[in-house]
Amino acid sequence: MINKQLLQPESIVVIGGSNNVHKPGGAVVRNLLSGGYEGTLRVVNPKEDDVQGIKAFHDAKELPPTDLAILVVAAKYCPDYVELLAKEKGVRAFIIISAGFSEETHEGALLEQRILDVCDEYGCALIGPNCIGLLTRWHHSVFTRPIPHLNPKGVDFISGSGATAVFILESAVSKGLQFNSVWSIGNGKQNGIETVLEYMDRNFDAERDSLVKLLYIENIADPDKLLYHATSLIKKGCRIAAIKAGSSQAGSRAASSHTGAIASSDSAVEALFRKAGIVRCFSREELTTVGCIFKVTENGELGTERYDYLHPQGNKTHNGITNHTSQFSPLSSPLRIAVITHAGGPGVMLTDALSKGGMNVPPLSGPIAEELKEKLLPGSSVANPIDILATGTAEHLGIAIDYCERMDDIDAIMVIFGTPGLVKIFEVYDVLHKKIQECKKPIFPILPSVSTAGPEVQEFLKRGHVNFCDEVTLATALTQIMKTPKPAPFEVELYGTDIPRLHKIINGIQESGYVSPELVREILSCAGIPLVPEFVSTSKEELVEFAEKCGYPVVAKVVGPVHKSDVGGVALNIRSKEVLSAEFDRMMQIPDATAVMVQKMIKGTELFIGAKYEPRFGHVVLCGLGGIFVELLKDVSSGLAPLSYEEAYSMIRSLRGYKILKGTRGQRGINERKYAEIIVRLSTLLRFATEIKEMDINPLLADENDVIAVDARILIEK
């Protein structure tokens, strides 16, 4: 729980406060005093009479009633202090800085539980233990530095690690990123990241609150709560970016399918962030850079707003669930950026990084470009990057920005301007400051000379701006934002899935394990997933009859072994009755073979769709290139069922091999819409079939017209 005593305490007591500001107890008192806390500040220290100018209490029993207590004493003393203060002194909020609890030992976990029990009994809010504290505009209850500049429209930052929070703050302060609040939740026994987001969501005021949330997450205790409140905040106008640390160590596990081998907790995190619309970051620099981009574009039209989808027609409703029967089509355009620089190399590197990220640095031409060239120094280039030369002045920079503001085919402006140390550039940054205020298009300042032009850069930051000192880091972070889809809708859409028939099929399955090929086809057909014609039998004659009916060539596959290719259980391009008969005889001799499947042989690009049930998260759906590539390259994207069409398109387009799917070197691309449709339909089916624990459709064969499932496995646990 989070209450007023935690956020706006009229009185605070520091248990363990001291005169030594090089220790946590002294540093907390120092930060509260220097932060201008206007309430009553008290200190308990049995050995000191005066702590940093504040009369100290030698015993907590001497305290008058107090709102918030900050504990900076050994862990073993904390439960008794909490009980005393909550029971006798009316304390209703605690920040426990101390370590030595559940993060270390079983005995520490018991101490932590005692604290939680007391807080629950008396209705107390608890931050920590094992944290750096809470930093707000009301009180600076942290023992660390730096203390960033705080303002109401700064960033809200929530961290599961105190030390990491400090390093992220260091990165942010150097860029000029300002904060509204910093929450270090520590062990998060009562208030984790999800709970803080819940409070921010339920009490959100667009006029009063910050619109940017940055998260550093080490453990997702409640994925549903995180998904719900992050989605809700983003739909209310907020933007959220997060690092999830430790998700690559999923641990070894037995895997009987491609999906089982690839799917991990990291896949679930990726899927959760995609569904919520959270921009995923992988480093401190990337997180704070994304935060700066959010602030620059707070009133702009960048990010997921540029992605639009045709509204479906023919919506139907069944039992309160919308059923969209029509197709979706993505309409998107890359962000168009003008680069203004006085140094050619950084401009080229920025252009390369933006282009690699799918953005457009369009060549500038025509009357406006020619007019601009006439106003710049001889030798200047206006092709984009716009190079105003090393001798370009503040006036030239202002002119270039003004012309970019007038150009209809430019969405945003990036300005690179440093100094070789020969001149002061206060005037240049003053012009940049004025243009940022005047222009409707967002301007990204890239001021690389943070040492040589340190005073000038600092003066620019003090005026409320941010600085992207590295152009490639900016482009990389912007790419992450642009490829993050909007939050998925809360409503579950059926997309034609036959739920009653699906339940009837699964209820009829008596045992856990991989289901038969016939049942696989029945289950997939419930979602309208197109399947290649096939027939399974232990009769050679029946299989030959099917092959002659559907027409050669055909494919024969052994039924029984999980990995057919590994045991020689696949024969392609069979063109005669005689070859099919011979392959049947051979395959039936393979260990564990129970039958043979014959399919009509079709050609196309091999694709893959898989799904795995992850505890607490639900079904994680994977897609990528199929066949052996899914194992060799592991180029897959993940989403959390059920998926929207926008999520499916985002998954497909985030693949490293997406250019193959689009078509390359004269080869036609696949039907991307039908691939997305199958992903969405499969995810909808899984939403209503939690008994399915693992699934592979590998391969699907795709061309410019169709996408057809060729082989599939489904593992069910009853």
PDB file of C-alpha atoms in Angstrom, residues 13-17 24-25 28 68-75 77-83 85 91 93-99 101 115 126-127 129-131 143:
ATOM      1  CA  VAL A  13      12.075  10.448  12.139  1.00  0.00           C
ATOM      2  CA  VAL A  14      15.413   8.968  11.123  1.00  0.00           C
ATOM      3  CA  ILE A  15      16.219   5.989  13.345  1.00  0.00           C
ATOM      4  CA  GLY A  16      20.007   5.800  13.289  1.00  0.00           C
ATOM      5  CA  GLY A  17      20.620   9.321  11.974  1.00  0.00           C
ATOM      6  CA  PRO A  24      23.825   6.105   5.435  1.00  0.00           C
ATOM      7  CA  GLY A  25      22.244   7.468   8.649  1.00  0.00           C
ATOM      8  CA  VAL A  28      19.820  10.607   4.912  1.00  0.00           C
ATOM      9  CA  LEU A  68       7.135   8.490   8.548  1.00  0.00           C
ATOM     10  CA  ALA A  69      10.077   6.550   9.976  1.00  0.00           C
ATOM     11  CA  ILE A  70      13.321   5.929   8.084  1.00  0.00           C
ATOM     12  CA  LEU A  71      15.280   3.033   9.589  1.00  0.00           C
ATOM     13  CA  VAL A  72      19.060   2.974   9.156  1.00  0.00           C
ATOM     14  CA  VAL A  73      20.001   0.448  11.843  1.00  0.00           C
ATOM     15  CA  ALA A  74      21.041  -3.202  11.826  1.00  0.00           C
ATOM     16  CA  ALA A  75      18.403  -5.600  10.465  1.00  0.00           C
ATOM     17  CA  TYR A  77      16.687  -4.260  15.443  1.00  0.00           C
ATOM     18  CA  CYS A  78      14.235  -3.261  12.714  1.00  0.00           C
ATOM     19  CA  PRO A  79      11.206  -5.452  13.619  1.00  0.00           C
ATOM     20  CA  ASP A  80      11.148  -4.175  17.214  1.00  0.00           C
ATOM     21  CA  TYR A  81      11.429  -0.567  16.058  1.00  0.00           C
ATOM     22  CA  VAL A  82       8.617  -1.054  13.534  1.00  0.00           C
ATOM     23  CA  GLU A  83       6.343  -2.596  16.151  1.00  0.00           C
ATOM     24  CA  LEU A  85       6.616   2.991  16.247  1.00  0.00           C
ATOM     25  CA  VAL A  91       3.857   5.844  12.438  1.00  0.00           C
ATOM     26  CA  ALA A  93       4.876   4.693   6.757  1.00  0.00           C
ATOM     27  CA  PHE A  94       8.331   3.102   6.862  1.00  0.00           C
ATOM     28  CA  ILE A  95      11.378   3.347   4.626  1.00  0.00           C
ATOM     29  CA  ILE A  96      13.867   0.687   5.679  1.00  0.00           C
ATOM     30  CA  ILE A  97      17.326   1.349   4.247  1.00  0.00           C
ATOM     31  CA  SER A  98      18.934  -1.504   6.180  1.00  0.00           C
ATOM     32  CA  ALA A  99      20.074  -4.703   4.434  1.00  0.00           C
ATOM     33  CA  PHE A 101      16.886  -9.542   5.190  1.00  0.00           C
ATOM     34  CA  ILE A 115       7.968  -6.290   9.680  1.00  0.00           C
ATOM     35  CA  LEU A 126       6.520  -0.009   3.579  1.00  0.00           C
ATOM     36  CA  ILE A 127       9.368   0.783   1.175  1.00  0.00           C
ATOM     37  CA  PRO A 129      14.046  -3.104   3.193  1.00  0.00           C
ATOM     38  CA  ASN A 130      17.426  -3.095   1.441  1.00  0.00           C
ATOM     39  CA  CYS A 131      16.901   0.090  -0.585  1.00  0.00           C
ATOM     40  CA  PHE A 143      21.231   8.357   1.489  1.00  0.00           C
TER      41      PHE A 143
END
